[in-house]
PDB file of C-alpha atoms and ligand atoms in Angstrom:
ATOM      1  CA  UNK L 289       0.000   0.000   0.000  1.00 55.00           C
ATOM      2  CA  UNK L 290       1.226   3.339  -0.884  1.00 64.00           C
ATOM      3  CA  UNK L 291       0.405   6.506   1.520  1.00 86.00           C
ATOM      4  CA  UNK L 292      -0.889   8.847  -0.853  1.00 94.00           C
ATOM      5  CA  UNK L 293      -1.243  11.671   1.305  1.00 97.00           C
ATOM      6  CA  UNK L 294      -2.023  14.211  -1.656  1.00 97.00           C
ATOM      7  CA  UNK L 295      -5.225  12.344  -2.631  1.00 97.00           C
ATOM      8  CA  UNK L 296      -7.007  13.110   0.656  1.00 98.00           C
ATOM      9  CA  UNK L 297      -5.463  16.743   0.459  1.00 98.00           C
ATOM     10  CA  UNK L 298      -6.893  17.038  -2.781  1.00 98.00           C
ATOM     11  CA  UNK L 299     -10.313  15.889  -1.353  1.00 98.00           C
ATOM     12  CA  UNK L 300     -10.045  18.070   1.269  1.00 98.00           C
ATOM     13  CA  UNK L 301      -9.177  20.927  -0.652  1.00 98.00           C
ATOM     14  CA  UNK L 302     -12.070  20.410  -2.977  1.00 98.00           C
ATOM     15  CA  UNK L 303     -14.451  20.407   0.251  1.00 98.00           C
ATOM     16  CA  UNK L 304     -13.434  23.490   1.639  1.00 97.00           C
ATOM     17  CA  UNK L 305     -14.180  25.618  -1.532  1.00 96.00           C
ATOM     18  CA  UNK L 306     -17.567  25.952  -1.510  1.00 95.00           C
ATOM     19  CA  UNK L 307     -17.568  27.589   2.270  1.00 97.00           C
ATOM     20  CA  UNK L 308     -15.776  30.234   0.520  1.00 97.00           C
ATOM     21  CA  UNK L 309     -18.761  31.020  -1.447  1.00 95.00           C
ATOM     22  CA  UNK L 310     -20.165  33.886   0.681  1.00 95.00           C
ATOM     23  CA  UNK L 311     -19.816  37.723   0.041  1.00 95.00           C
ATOM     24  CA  UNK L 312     -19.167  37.520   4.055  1.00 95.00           C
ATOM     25  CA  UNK L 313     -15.507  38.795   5.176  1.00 95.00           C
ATOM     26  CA  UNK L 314     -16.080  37.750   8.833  1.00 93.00           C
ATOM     27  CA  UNK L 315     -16.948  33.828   7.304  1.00 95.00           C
ATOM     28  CA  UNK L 316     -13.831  34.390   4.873  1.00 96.00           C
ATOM     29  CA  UNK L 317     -11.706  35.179   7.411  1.00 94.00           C
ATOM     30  CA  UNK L 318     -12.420  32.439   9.983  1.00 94.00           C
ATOM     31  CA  UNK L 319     -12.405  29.882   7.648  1.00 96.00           C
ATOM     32  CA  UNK L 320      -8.773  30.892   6.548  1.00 96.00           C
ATOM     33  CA  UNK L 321      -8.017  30.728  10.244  1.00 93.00           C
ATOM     34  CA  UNK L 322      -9.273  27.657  10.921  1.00 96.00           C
ATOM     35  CA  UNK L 323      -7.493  26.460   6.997  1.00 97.00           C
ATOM     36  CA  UNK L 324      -4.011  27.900   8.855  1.00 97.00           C
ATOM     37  CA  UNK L 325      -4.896  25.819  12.037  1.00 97.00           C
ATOM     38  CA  UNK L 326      -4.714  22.616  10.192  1.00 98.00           C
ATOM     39  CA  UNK L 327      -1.806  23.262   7.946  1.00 98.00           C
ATOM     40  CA  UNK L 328      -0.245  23.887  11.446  1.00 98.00           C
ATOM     41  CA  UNK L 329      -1.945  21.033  13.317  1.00 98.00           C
ATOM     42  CA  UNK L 330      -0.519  18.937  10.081  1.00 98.00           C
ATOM     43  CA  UNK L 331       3.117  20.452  10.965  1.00 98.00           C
ATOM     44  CA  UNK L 332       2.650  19.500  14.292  1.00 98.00           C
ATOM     45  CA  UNK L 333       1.934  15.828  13.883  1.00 98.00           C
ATOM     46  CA  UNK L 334       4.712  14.953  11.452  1.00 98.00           C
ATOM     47  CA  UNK L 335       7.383  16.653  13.509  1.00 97.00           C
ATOM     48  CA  UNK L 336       5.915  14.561  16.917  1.00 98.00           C
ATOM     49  CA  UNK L 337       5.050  11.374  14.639  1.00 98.00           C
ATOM     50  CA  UNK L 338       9.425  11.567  13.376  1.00 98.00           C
ATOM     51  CA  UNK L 339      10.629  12.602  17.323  1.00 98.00           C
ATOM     52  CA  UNK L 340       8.688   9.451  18.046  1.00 98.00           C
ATOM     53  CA  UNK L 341      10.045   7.755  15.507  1.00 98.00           C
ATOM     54  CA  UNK L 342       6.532   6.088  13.777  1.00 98.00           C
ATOM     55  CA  UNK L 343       6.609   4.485  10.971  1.00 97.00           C
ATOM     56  CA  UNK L 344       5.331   5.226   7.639  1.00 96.00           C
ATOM     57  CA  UNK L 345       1.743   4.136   8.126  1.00 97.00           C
ATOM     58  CA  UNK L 346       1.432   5.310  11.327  1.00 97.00           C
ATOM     59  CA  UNK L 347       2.744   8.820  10.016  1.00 97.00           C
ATOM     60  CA  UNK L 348       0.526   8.848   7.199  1.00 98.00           C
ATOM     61  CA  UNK L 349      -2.676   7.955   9.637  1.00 98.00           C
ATOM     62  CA  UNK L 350      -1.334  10.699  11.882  1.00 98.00           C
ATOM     63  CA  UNK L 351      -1.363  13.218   9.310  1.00 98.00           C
ATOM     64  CA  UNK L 352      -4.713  12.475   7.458  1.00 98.00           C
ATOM     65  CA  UNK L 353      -5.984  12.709  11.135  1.00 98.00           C
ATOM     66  CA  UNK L 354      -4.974  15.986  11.359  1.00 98.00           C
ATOM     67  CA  UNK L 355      -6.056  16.744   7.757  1.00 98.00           C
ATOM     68  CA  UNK L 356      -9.732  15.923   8.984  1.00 98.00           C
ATOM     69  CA  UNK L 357      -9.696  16.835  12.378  1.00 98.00           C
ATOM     70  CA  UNK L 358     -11.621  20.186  12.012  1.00 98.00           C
ATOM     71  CA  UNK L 359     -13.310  19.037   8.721  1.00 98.00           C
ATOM     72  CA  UNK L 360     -16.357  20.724  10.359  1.00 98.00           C
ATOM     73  CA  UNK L 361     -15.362  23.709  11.495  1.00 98.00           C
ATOM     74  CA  UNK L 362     -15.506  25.122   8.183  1.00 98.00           C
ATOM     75  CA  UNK L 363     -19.633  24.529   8.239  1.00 98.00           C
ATOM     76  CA  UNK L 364     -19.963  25.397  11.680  1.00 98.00           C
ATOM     77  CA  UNK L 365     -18.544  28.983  11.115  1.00 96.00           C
ATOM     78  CA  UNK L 366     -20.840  29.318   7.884  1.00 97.00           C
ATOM     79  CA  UNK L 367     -24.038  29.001   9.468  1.00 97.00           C
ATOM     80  CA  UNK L 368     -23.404  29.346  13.120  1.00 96.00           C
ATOM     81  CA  UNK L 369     -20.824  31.905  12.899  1.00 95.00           C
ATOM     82  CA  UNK L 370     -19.350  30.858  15.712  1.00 93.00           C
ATOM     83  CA  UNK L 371     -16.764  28.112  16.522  1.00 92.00           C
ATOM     84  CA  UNK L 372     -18.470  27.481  20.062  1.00 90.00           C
ATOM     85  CA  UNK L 373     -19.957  23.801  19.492  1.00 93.00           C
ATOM     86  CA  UNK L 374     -22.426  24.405  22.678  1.00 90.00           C
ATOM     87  CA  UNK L 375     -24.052  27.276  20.170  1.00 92.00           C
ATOM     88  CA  UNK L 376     -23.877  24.895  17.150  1.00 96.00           C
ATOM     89  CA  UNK L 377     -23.030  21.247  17.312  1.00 97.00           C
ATOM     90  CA  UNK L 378     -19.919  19.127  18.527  1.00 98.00           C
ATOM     91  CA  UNK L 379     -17.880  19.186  15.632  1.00 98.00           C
ATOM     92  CA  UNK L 380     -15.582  16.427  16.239  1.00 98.00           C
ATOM     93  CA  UNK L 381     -18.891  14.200  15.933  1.00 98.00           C
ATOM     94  CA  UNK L 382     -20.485  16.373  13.084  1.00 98.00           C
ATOM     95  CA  UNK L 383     -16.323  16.230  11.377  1.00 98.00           C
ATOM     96  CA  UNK L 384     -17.219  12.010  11.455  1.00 98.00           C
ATOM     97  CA  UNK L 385     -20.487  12.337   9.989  1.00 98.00           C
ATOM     98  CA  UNK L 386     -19.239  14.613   6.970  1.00 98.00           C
ATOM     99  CA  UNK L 387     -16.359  12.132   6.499  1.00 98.00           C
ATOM    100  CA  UNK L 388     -18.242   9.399   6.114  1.00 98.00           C
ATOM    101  CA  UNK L 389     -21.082  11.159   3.763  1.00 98.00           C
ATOM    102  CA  UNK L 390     -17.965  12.490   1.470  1.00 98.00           C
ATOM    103  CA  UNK L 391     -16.280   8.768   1.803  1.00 98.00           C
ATOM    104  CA  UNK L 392     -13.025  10.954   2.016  1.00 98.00           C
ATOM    105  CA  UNK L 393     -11.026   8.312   3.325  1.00 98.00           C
ATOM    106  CA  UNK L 394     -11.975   6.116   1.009  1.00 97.00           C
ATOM    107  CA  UNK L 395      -8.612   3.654  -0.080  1.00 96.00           C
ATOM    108  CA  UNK L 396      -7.676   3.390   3.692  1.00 97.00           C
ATOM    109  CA  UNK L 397      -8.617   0.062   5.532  1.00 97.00           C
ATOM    110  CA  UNK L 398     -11.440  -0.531   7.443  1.00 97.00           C
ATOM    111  CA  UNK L 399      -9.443  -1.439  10.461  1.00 97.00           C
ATOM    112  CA  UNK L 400      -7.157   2.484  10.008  1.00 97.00           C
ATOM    113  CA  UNK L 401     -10.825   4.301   8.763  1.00 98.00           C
ATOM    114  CA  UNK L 402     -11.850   3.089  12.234  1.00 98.00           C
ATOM    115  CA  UNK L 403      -8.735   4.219  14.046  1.00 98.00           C
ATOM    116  CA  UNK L 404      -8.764   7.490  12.029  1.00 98.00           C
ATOM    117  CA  UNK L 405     -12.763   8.671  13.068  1.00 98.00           C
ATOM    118  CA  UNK L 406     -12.245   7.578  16.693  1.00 98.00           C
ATOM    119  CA  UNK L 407      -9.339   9.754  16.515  1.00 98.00           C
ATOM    120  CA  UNK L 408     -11.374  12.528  15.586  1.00 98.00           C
ATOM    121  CA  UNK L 409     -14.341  11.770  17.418  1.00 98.00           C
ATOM    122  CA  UNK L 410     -12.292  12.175  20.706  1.00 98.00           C
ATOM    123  CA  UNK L 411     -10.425  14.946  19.951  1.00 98.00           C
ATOM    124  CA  UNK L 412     -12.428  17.534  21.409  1.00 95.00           C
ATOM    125  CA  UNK L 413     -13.501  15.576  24.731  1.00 93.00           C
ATOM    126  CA  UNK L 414     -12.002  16.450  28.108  1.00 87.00           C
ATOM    127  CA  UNK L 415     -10.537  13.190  28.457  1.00 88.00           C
ATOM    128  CA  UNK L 416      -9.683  10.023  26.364  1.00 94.00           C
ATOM    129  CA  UNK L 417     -11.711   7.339  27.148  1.00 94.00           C
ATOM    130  CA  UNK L 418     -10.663   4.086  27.917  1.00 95.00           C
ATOM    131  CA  UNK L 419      -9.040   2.790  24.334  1.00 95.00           C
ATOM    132  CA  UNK L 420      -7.898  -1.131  23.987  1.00 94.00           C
ATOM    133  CA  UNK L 421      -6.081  -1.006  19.996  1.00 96.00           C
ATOM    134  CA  UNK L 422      -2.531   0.446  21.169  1.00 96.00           C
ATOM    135  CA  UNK L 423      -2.931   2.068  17.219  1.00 96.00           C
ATOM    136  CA  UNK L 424      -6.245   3.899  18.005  1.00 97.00           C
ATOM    137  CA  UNK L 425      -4.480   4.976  21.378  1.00 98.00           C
ATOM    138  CA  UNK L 426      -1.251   6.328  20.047  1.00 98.00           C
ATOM    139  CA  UNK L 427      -3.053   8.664  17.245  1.00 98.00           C
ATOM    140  CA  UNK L 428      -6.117   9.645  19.516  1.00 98.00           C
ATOM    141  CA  UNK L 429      -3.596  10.867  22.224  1.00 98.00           C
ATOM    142  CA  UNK L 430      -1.117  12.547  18.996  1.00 98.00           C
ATOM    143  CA  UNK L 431      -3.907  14.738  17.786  1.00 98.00           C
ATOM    144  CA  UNK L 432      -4.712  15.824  21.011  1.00 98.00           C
ATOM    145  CA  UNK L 433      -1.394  16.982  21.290  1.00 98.00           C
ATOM    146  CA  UNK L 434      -0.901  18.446  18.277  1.00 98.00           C
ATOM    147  CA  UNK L 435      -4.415  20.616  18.411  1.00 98.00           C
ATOM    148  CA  UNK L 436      -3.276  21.957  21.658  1.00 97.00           C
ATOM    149  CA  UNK L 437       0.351  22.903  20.587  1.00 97.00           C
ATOM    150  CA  UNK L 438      -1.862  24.875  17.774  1.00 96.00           C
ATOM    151  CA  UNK L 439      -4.449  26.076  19.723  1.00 94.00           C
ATOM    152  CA  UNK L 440      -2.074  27.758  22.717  1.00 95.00           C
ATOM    153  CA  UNK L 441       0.028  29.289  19.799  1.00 92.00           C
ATOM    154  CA  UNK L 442      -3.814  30.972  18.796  1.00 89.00           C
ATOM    155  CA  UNK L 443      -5.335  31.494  22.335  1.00 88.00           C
ATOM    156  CA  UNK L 444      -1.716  33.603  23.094  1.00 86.00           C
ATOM    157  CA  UNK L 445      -0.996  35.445  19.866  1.00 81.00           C
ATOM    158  CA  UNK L 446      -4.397  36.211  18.163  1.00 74.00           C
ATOM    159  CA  UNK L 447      -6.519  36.835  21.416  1.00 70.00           C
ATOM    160  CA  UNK L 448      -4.434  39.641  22.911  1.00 64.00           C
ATOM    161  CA  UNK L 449      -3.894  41.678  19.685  1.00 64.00           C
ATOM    162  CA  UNK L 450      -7.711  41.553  17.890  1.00 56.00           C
ATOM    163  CA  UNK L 451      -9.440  40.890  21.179  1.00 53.00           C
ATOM    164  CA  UNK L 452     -10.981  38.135  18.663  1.00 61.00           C
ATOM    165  CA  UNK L 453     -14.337  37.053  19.302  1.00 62.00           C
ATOM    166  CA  UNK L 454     -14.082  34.092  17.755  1.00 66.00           C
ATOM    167  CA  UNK L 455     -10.871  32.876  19.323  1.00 66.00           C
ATOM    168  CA  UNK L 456     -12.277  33.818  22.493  1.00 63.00           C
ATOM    169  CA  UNK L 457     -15.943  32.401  22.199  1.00 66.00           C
ATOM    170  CA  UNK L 458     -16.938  35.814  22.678  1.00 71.00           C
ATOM    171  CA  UNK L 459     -15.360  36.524  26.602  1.00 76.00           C
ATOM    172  CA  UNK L 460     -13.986  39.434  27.800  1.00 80.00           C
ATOM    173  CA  UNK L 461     -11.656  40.822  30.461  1.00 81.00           C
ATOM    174  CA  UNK L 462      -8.041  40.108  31.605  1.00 82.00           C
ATOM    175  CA  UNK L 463      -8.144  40.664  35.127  1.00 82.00           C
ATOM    176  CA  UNK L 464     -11.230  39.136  37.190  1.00 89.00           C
ATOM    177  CA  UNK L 465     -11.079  34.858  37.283  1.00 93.00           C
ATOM    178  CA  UNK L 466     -12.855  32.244  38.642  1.00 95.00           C
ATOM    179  CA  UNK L 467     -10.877  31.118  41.924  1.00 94.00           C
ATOM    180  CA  UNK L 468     -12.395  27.568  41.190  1.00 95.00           C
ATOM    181  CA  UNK L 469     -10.133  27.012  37.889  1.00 95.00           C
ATOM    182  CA  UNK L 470      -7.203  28.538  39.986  1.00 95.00           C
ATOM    183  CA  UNK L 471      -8.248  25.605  42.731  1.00 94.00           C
ATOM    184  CA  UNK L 472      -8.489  22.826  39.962  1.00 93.00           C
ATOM    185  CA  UNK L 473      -5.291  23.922  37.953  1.00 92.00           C
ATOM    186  CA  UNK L 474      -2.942  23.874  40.977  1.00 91.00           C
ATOM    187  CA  UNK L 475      -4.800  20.026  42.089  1.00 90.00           C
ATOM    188  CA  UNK L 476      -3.558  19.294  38.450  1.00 87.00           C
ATOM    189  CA  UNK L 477      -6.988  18.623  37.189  1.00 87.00           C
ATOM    190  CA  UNK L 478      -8.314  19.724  34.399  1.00 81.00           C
ATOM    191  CA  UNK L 479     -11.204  22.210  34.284  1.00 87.00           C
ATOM    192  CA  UNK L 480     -14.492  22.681  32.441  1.00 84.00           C
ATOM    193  CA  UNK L 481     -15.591  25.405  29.894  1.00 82.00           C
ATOM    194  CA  UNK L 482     -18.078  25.553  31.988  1.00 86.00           C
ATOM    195  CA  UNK L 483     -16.340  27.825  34.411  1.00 92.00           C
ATOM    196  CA  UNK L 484     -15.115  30.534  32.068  1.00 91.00           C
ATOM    197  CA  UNK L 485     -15.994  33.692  32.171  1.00 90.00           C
ATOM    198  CA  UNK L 486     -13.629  35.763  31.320  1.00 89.00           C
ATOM    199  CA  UNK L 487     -10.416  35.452  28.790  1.00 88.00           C
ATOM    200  CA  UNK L 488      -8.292  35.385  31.393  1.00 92.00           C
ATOM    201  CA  UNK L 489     -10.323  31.969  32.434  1.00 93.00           C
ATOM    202  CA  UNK L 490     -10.470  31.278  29.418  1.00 90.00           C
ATOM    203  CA  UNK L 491      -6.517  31.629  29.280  1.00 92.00           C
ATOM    204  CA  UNK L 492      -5.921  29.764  32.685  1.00 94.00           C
ATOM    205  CA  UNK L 493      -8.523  26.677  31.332  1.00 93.00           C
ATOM    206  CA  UNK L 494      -6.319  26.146  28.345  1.00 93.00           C
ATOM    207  CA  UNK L 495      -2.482  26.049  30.645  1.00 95.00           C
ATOM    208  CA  UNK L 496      -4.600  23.496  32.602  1.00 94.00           C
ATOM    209  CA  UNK L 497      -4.136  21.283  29.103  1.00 94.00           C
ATOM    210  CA  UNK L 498      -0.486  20.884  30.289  1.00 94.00           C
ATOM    211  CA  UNK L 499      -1.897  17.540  32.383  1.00 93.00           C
ATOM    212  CA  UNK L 500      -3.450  16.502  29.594  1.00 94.00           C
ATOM    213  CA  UNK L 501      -0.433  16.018  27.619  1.00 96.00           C
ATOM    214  CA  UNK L 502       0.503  12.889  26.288  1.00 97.00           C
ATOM    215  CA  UNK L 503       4.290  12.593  24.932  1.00 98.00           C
ATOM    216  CA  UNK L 504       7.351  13.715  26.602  1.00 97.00           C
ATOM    217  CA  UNK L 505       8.185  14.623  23.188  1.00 97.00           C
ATOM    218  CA  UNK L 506       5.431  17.240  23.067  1.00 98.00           C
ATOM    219  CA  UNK L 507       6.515  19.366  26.455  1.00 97.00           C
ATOM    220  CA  UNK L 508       9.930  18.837  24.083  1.00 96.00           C
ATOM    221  CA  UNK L 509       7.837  21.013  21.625  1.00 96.00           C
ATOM    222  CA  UNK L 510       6.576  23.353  24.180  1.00 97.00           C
ATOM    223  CA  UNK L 511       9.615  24.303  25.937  1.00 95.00           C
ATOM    224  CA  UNK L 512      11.972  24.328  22.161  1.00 94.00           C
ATOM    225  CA  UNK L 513       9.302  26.644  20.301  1.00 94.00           C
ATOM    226  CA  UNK L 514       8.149  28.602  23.537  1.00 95.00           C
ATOM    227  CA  UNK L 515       4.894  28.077  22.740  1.00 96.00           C
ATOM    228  CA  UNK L 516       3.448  28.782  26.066  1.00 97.00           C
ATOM    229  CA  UNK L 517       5.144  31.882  26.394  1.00 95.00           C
ATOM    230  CA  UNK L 518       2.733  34.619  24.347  1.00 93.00           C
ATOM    231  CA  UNK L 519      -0.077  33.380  26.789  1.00 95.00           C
ATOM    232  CA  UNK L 520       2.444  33.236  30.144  1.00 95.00           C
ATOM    233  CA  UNK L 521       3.268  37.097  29.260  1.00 93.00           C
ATOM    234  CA  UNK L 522       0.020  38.218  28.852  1.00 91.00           C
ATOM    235  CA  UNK L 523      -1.212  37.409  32.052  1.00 93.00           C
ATOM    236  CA  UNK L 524      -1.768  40.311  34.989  1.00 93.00           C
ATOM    237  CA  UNK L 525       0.116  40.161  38.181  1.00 94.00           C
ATOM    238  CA  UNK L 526      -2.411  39.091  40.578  1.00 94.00           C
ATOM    239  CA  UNK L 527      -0.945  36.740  43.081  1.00 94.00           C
ATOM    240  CA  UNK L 528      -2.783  33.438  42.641  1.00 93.00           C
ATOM    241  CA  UNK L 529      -2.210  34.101  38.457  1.00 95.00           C
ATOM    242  CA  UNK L 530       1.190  34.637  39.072  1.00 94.00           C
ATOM    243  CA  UNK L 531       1.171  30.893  41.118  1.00 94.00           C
ATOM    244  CA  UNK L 532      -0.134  29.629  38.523  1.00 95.00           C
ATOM    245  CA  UNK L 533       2.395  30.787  35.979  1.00 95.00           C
ATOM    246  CA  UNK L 534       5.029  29.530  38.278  1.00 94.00           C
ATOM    247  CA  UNK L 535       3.068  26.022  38.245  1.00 93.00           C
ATOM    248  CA  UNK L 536       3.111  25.923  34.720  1.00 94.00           C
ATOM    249  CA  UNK L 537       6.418  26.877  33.962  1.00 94.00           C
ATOM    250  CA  UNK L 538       7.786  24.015  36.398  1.00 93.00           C
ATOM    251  CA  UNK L 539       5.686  21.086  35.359  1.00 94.00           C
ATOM    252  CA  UNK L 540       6.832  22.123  31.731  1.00 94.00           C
ATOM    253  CA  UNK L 541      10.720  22.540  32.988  1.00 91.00           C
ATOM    254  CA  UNK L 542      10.345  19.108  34.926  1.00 91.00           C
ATOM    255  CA  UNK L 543       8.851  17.354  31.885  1.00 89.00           C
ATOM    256  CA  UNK L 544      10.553  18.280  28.712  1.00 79.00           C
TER     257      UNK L 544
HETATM  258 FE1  FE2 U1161     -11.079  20.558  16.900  1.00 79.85          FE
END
């Protein structure tokens, strides 16, 4: 079998033109956002799938995973205008569904077309669940990682210059936060949405990801590219943020 990664591209690429049809600038614009997202997410993957050393299928699974990931993003922004999924639907399971309708992975076993949706399916959940099929394990955890490296890189470059409220999911203000996710984040738990309301919750809730991490190789990432550092800098200097910070910036140190 031959790992024709520029056939699904191609499919891909195909799909995502006729979002573009709109005279709207605001859907234009996040859908090129979301389009740079997954070229980066894409990046990602490949350089953890070679620091892990993978082989060929497993790199080529890895990266058509990524391809797909946020297949339906792209449709969620067009009629929801929003990338929240509680406004709109959960677009990891919605991202299967249009997969399967488009038979985009058509060529790939049934055994990797399994591994490849379950990926996807769990990408967006708060945790993993229990998986048995060490293959379906290694690329659900990879994706996770490789979203997040993405995502942090967004959440700390895009949200502090354009105030964006579609980065943000539409919250405001940089110095009042929940004490709750302060509470969870230093127990090393990992905290809800639910308890964000503000971007500087919304900040904190995505540095509690750093528990959620799955490959050495990844807080290798982190600490080599700085990635948590637009988001560290951009925080205010209240005490307990400041802990936090300094919680952070260990576990990271101690890791990679
Ligand atoms: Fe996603």
């Amino acid at each position: 079998m031959s790992y024709n990664f520029e056939k699904y591209l191609c499919r891909f690429n195909i799909y995502l033109k006729q979002w573009y049809n709109t005279d709207s600038e605001l859907v234009k614009k996040n859908l090129r956002l979301k389009e740079g997202h997954t070229e980066r997410v894409i990046e990602n993957i490949v350089e953890l799938s070679n620091l892990l050393h993978l082989s060929e299928r497993q790199k080529f699974l890895a990266e058509v995973i990524a391809l797909f990931h946020d297949i339906a993003r792209f449709k969620q922004f067009y009629y929801y205008k929003t990338f929240d999924d509680k406004k709109s639907f959960d677009h990891a399971e919605e991202g299967v569904k249009i997969i399967k309708e488009n038979g985009f992975l058509n060529g790939i076993s049934v055994d990797d077309q399994y591994r490849i949706l379950s990926s996807i399916k769990y990408h967006n959940k708060k945790t993993l669940p229990i998986i048995k099929d060490d293959n379906e394990k290694l690329l659900a955890r990879l994706i996770r990682d490789a979203d997040k490296l993405d995502i942090w890189r967004i959440v700390g470059d895009e949200l502090e210059k354009k105030d964006e409220p579609s980065i943000s999911l539409g919250y405001t203000g940089n110095s009042k936060f929940n004490p709750e996710i302060v509470k969870l984040i230093k127990n090393e738990e990992s905290v809800d949405y639910k308890l964000v309301r503000s971007t500087l919750d919304f900040k904190l809730v995505t540095l509690g990801w750093i528990y959620d991490i799955n490959f050495r190789e990844t807080f290798f990432l982190i600490r080599k590219n700085k990635v948590l550092d637009p988001i560290l800098n951009s925080l205010p200097e209240i005490p307990e943020v400041l802990s936090i910070k300094k919680t952070v910036e260990d576990y990271v140190s101690k890791l990679a």
